[in-house]
Short mmCIF file of C-alpha atoms and ligand atoms in Angstrom, two decimals:
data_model
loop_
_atom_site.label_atom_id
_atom_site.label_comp_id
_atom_site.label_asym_id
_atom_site.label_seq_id
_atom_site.Cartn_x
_atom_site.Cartn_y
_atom_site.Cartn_z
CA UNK A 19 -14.43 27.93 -17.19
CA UNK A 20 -14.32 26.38 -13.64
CA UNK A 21 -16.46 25.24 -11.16
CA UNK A 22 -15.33 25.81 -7.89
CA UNK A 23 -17.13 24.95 -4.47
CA UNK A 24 -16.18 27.04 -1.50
CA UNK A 25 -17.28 26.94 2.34
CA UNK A 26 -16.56 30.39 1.92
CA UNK A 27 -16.61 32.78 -0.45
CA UNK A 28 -15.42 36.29 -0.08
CA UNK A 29 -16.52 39.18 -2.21
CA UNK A 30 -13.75 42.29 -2.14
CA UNK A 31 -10.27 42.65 -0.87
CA UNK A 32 -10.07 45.77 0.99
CA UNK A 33 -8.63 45.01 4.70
CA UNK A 34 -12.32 44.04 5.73
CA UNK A 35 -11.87 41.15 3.10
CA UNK A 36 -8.11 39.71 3.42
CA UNK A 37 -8.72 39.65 7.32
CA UNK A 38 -11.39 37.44 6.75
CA UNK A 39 -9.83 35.21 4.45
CA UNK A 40 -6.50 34.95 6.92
CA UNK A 41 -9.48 34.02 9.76
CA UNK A 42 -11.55 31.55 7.72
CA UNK A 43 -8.57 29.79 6.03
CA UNK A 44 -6.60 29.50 9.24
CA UNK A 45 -10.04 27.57 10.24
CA UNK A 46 -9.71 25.51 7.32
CA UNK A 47 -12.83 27.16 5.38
CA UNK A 48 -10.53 27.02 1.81
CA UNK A 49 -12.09 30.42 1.29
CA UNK A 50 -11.93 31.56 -2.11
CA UNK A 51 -11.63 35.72 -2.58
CA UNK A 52 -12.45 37.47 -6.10
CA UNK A 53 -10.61 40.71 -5.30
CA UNK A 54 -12.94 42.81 -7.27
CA UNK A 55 -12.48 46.48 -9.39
CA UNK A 56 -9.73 47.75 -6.81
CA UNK A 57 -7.41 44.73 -5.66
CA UNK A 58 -6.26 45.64 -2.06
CA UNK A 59 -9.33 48.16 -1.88
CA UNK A 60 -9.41 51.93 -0.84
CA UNK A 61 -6.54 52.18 0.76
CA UNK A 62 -4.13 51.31 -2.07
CA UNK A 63 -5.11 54.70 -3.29
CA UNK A 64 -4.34 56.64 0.09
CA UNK A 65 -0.93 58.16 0.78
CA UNK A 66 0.74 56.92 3.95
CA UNK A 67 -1.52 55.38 6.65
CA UNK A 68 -0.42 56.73 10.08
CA UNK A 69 -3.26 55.67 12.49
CA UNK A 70 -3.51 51.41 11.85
CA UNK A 71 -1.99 50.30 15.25
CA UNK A 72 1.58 48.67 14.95
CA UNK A 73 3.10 50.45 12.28
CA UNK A 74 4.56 53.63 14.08
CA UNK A 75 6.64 55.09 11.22
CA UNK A 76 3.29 54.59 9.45
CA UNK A 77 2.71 52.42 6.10
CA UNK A 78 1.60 52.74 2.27
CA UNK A 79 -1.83 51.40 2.03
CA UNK A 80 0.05 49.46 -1.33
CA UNK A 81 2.54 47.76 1.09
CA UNK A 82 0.20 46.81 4.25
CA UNK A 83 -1.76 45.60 1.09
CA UNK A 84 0.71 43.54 -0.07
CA UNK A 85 1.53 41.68 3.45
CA UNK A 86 -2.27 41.22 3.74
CA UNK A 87 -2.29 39.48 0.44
CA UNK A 88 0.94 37.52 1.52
CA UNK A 89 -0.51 36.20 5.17
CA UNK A 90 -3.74 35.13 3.81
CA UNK A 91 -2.37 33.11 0.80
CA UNK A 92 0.30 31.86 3.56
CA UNK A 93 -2.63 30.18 5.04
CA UNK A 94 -4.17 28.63 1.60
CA UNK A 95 -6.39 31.49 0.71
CA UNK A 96 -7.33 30.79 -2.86
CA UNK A 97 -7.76 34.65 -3.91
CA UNK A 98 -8.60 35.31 -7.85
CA UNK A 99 -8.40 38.64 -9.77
CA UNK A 100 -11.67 39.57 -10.81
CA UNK A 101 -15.25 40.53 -10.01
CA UNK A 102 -18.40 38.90 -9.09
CA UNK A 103 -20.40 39.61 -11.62
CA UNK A 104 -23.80 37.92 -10.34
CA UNK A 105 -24.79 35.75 -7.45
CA UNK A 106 -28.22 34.28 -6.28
CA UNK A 107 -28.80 34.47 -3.03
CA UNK A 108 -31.99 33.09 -2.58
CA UNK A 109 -30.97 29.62 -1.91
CA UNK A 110 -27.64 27.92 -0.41
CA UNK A 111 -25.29 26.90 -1.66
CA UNK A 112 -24.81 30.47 -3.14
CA UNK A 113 -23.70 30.58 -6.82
CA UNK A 114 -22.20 33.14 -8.21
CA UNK A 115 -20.55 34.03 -11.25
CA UNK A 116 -17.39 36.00 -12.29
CA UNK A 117 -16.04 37.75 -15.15
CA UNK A 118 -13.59 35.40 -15.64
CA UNK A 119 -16.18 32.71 -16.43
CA UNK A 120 -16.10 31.01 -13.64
CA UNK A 121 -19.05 29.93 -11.11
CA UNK A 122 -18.07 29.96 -7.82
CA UNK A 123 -20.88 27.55 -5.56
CA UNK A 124 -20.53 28.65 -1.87
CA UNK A 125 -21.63 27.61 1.84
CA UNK A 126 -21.30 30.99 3.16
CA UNK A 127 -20.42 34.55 1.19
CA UNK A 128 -18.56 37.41 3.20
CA UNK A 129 -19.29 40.49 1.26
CA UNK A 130 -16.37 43.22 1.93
CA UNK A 131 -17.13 45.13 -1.63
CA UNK A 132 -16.49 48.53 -0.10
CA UNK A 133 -17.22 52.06 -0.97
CA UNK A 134 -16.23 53.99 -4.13
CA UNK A 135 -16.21 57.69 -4.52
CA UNK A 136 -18.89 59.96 -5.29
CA UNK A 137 -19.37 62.31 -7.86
CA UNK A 138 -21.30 66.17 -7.49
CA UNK A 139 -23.32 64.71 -10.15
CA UNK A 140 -22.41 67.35 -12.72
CA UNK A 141 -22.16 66.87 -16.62
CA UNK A 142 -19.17 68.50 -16.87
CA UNK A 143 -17.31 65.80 -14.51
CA UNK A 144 -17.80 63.01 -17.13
CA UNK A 145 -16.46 65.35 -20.04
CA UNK A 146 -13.60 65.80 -18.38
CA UNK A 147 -12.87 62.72 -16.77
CA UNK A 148 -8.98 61.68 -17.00
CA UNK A 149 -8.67 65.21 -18.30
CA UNK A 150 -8.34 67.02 -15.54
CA UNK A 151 -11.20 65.27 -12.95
CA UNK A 152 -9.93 62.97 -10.83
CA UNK A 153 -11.40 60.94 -7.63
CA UNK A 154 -8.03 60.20 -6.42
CA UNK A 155 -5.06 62.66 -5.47
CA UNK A 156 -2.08 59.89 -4.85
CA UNK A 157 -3.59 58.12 -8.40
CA UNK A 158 -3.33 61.40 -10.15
CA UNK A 159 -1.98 63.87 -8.58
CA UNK A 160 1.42 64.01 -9.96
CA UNK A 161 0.43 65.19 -13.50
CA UNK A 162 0.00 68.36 -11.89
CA UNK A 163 3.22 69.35 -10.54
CA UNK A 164 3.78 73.20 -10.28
CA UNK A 165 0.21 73.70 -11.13
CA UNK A 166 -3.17 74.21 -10.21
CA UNK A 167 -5.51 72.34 -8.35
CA UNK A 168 -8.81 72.44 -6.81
CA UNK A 169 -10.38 69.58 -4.25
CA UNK A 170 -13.77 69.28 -3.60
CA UNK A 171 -14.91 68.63 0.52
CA UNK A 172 -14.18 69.25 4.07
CA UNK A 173 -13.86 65.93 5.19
CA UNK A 174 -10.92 64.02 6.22
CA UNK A 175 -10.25 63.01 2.87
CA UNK A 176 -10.22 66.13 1.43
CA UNK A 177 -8.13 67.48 3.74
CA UNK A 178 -5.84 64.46 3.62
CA UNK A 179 -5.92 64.73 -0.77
CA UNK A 180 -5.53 68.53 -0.10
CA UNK A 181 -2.07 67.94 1.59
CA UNK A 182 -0.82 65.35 -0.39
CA UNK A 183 -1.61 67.92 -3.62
CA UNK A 184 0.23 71.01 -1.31
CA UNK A 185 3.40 68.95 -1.77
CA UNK A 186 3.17 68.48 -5.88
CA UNK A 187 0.73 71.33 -6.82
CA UNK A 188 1.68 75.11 -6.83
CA UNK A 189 -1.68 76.29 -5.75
CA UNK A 190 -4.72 74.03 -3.95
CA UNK A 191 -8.26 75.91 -3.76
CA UNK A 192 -10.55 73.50 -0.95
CA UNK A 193 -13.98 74.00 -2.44
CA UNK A 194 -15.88 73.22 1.04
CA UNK A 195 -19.89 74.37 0.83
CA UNK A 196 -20.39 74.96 4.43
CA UNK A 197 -18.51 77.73 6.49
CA UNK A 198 -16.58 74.86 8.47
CA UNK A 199 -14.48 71.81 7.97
CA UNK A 200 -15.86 68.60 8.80
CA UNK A 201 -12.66 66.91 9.38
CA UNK A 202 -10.73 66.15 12.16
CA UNK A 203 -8.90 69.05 14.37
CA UNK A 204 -5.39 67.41 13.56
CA UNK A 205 -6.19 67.37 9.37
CA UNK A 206 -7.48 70.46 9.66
CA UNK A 207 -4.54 72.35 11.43
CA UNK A 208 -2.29 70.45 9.03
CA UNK A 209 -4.38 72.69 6.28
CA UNK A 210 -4.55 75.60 7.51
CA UNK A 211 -0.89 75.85 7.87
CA UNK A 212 -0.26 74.74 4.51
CA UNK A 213 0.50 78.43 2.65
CA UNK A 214 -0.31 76.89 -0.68
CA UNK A 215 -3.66 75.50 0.06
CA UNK A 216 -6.55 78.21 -0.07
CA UNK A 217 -10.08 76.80 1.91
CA UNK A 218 -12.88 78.58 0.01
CA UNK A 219 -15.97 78.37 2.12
CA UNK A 220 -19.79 78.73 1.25
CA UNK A 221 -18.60 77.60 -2.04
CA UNK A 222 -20.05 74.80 -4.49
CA UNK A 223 -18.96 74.48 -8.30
CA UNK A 224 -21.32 74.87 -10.96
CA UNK A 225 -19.47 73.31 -13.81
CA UNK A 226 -16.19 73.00 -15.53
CA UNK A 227 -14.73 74.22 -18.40
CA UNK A 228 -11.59 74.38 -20.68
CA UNK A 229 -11.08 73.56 -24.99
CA UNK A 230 -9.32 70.32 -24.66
CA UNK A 231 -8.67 69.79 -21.53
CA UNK A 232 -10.08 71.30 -18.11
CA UNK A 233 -9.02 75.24 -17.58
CA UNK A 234 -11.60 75.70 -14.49
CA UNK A 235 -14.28 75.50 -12.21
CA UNK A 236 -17.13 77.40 -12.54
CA UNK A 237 -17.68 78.81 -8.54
CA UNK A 238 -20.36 80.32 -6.62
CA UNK A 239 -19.89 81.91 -3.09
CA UNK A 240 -22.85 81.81 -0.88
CA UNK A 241 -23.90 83.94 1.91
CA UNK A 242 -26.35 82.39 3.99
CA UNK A 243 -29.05 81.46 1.27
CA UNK A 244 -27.83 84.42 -1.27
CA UNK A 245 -25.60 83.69 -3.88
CA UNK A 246 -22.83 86.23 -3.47
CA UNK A 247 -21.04 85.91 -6.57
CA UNK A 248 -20.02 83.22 -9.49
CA UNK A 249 -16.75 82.86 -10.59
CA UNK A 250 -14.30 81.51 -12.73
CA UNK A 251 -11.11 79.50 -10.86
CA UNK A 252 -8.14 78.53 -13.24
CA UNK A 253 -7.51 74.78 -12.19
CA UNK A 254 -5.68 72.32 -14.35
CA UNK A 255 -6.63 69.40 -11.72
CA UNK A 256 -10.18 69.14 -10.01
CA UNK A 257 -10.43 66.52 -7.37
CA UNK A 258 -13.67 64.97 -5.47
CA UNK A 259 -13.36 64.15 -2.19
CA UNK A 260 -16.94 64.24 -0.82
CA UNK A 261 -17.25 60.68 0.66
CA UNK A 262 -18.51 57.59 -1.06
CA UNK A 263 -21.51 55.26 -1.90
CA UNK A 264 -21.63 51.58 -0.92
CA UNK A 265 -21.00 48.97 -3.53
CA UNK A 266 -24.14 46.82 -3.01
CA UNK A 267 -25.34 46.67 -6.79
CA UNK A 268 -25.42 42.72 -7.48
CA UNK A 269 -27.28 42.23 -3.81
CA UNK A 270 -30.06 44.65 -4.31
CA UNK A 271 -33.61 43.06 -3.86
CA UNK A 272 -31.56 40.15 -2.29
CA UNK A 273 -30.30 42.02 0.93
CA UNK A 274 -31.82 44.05 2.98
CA UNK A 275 -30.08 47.52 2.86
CA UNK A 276 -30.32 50.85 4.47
CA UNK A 277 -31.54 53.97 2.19
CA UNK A 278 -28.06 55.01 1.28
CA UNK A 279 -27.55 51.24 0.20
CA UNK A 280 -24.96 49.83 2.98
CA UNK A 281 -25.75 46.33 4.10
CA UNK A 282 -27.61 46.21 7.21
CA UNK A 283 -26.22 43.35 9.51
CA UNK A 284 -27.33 42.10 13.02
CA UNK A 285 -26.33 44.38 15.96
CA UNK A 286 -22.68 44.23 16.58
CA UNK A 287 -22.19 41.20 14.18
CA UNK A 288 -21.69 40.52 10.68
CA UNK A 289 -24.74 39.00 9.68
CA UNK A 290 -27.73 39.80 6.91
CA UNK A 291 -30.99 39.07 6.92
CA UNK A 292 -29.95 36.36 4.61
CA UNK A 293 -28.07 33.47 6.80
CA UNK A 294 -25.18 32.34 5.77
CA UNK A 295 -23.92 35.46 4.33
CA UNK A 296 -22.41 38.49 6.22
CA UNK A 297 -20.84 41.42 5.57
CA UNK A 298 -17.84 43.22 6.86
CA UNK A 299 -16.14 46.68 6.13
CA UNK A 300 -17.20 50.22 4.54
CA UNK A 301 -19.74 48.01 2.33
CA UNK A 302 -21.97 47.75 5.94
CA UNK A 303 -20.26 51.03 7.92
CA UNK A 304 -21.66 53.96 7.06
CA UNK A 305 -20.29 55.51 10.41
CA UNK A 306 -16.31 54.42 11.21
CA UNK A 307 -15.13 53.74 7.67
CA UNK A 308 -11.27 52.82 8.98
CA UNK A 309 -8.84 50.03 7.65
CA UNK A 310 -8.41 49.20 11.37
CA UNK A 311 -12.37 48.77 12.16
CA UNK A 312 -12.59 47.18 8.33
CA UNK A 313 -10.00 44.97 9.49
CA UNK A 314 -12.22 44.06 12.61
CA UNK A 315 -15.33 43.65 11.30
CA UNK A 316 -13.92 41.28 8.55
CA UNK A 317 -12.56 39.12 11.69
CA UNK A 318 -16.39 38.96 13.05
CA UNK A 319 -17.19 37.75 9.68
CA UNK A 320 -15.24 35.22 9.57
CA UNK A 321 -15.99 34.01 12.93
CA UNK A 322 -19.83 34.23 12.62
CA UNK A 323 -19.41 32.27 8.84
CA UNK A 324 -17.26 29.48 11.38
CA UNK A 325 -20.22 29.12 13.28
CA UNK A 326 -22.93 28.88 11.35
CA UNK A 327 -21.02 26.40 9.17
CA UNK A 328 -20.54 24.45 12.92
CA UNK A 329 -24.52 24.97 13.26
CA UNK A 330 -25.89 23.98 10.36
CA UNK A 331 -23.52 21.43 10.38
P1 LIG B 406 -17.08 62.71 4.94
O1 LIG B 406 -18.44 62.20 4.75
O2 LIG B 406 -16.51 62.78 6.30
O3 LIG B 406 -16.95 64.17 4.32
C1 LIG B 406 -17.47 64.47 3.06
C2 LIG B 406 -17.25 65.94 2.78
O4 LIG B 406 -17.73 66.20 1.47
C3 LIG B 406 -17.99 66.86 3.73
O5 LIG B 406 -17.26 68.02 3.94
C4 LIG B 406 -19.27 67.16 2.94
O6 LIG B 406 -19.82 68.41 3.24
C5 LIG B 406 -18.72 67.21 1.53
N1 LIG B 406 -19.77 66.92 0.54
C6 LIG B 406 -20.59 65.84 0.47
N2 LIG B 406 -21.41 65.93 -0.60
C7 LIG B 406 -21.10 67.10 -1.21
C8 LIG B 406 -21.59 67.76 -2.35
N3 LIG B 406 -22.56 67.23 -3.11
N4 LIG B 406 -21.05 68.96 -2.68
C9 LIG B 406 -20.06 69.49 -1.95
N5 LIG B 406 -19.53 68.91 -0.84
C10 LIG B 406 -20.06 67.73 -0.48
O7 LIG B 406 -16.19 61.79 3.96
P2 LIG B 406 -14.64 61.50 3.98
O8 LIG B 406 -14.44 60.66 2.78
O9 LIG B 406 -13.86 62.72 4.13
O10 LIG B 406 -14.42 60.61 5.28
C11 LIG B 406 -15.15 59.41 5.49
C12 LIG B 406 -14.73 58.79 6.84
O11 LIG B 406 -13.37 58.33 6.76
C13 LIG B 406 -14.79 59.79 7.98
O12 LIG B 406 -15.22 59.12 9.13
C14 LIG B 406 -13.36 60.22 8.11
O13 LIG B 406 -13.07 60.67 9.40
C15 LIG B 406 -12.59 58.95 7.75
N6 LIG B 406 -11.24 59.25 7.21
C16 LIG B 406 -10.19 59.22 8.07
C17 LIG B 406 -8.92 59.47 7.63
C18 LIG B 406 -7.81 59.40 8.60
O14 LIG B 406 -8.06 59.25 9.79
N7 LIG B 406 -6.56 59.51 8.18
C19 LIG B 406 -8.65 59.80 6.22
C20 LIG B 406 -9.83 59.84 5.41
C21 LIG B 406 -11.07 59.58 5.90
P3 LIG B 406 -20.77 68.65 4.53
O15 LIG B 406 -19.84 68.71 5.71
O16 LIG B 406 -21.39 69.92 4.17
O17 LIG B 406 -21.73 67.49 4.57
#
């Protein structure tokens, strides 16, 4: 077990959480980053990523990943695998522990923790869990080749794991519970040209089932208020894609947060209602949610962390 003092210590290594540690190192903060449950974030689960400026052939969110992890070690960046497990906020320096036993005692803490996945909340989709319910299309989506699949959301994502699955699955049934898509116009032309993905609208799933390993979803079609009908869809796969909850856990009661649990920071900045520790990507942006703004905000954190180091002196 080590004790390690930090000007700066960054919690999460999605792109909000790499940018800041290229910024704060390059300003000679030492920052140490615990990468947490997902090292690289998100985005190492996404397929190609067309839309970050710069990379016009486009780029797996593995591989911009890796560079990130390259240029901010380049600059001294002490970044540890593992998770923050606790940390006290109520009094600087911050100390915090992780689950590799070490206690980390920091000027400043950037939290870039991100978002993870959400779930319909249904029994069923912890029964069948790795057998046949997935969160993540590019993660899992090749066990299903020539078979059948069902995704669960209109959103980009959806539409985004919907495609992906077109290319490995034989059928893909969109289970979207309003009569529209809420994602883009470019995702959704993409889908609706797809032959082999089917959008079922005014739909929501009412459980799973299958002897050993999942066989279907359960489906009812609505019309207006009136359930229509309920019906059984053979699916082998069953994928959520129906947006994602903040990862604020260890900073309850120490943060102030907004009802869905995102940090709430200053106006256009990075900062808490705690000083001295800000937060940057999905974990405070309910709204934008993009590697590029992640990116962004995790260069205003490591700015405002600069200066209130230079205040406070
Ligand atoms: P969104 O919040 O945009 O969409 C979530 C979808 O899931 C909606 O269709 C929503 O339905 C549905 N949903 C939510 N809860 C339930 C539920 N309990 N049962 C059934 N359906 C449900 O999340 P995304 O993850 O798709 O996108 C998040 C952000 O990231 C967006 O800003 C998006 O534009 C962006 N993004 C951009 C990409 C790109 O540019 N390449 C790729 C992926 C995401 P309803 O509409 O009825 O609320």
């Amino acid at each position: 077990m080590e004790t390690i003092k930090t000007k700066c210590l960054i919690i999460g290594s999605g792109p909000a959480g790499y940018t800041a540690a290229i910024y704060t190192s390059r300003a000679n903060l030492s920052p140490v980053m615990y990468v947490g449950h997902q090292p690289g974030g998100q985005l190492t689960t996404t397929t190609e990523i067309e839309n970050f400026p710069g990379y016009h052939n486009g780029i797996t969110g593995s591989e911009m990943m890796d560079d990130l992890h390259k240029q901010a070690t380049r600059f001294g960046a002490d970044v540890r695998n593992g998770i923050i497990t606790a940390i006290d906020l109520s009094k600087r320096p911050f100390v915090a522990k992780a689950d590799d036993g070490n206690e980390i005692i920091a000027d400043t803490v950037i939290i870039s923790t991100g978002a993870t996945a959400r779930y319909l909340g249904l029994p069923d989709e912890e029964k069948y869990k790795g057998l046949g319910v997935s969160a993540c299309a590019t993660c899992d989506g090749f066990f299903y080749r020539r078979k059948k699949v069902a995704v669960v959301g209109g959103g980009d994502t959806a539409c985004e794991e919907a495609l992906y699955l077109s290319n490995i699955a034989a059928e893909v049934y969109m289970i979207v519970r309003k009569d529209y898509l809420r994602a883009s116009k470019v995702m959704q032309k993409r889908v609706f040209e797809k032959e082999n993905i089917h959008v079922l609208f005014n739909t929501v799933t009412e459980g799973l089932y299958g002897e050993e390993g999942l066989e279907g979803a359960t489906l009812a079609e609505f019309k207006g208020t009136d359930k229509e009908r309920v019906y059984n869809q053979p699916v082998d796969g069953f994928f959520l894609a129906i947006g994602h909850s903040p990862n604020t856990g260890i900073f309850k009661g120490q943060l102030a947060l907004d009802e869905a649990g995102y940090i709430i920071t200053e106006g256009h900045t990075s900062i808490t209602n705690v000083p001295g520790v800000f937060a940057a990507g999905d974990v405070a942006d309910p709204r934008y949610r993009q590697a590029i703004t992640a990116a962004g905000s995790g260069c205003k954190a490591a700015l405002d962390a600069e200066r209130y180091l230079t205040e406070i002196g």
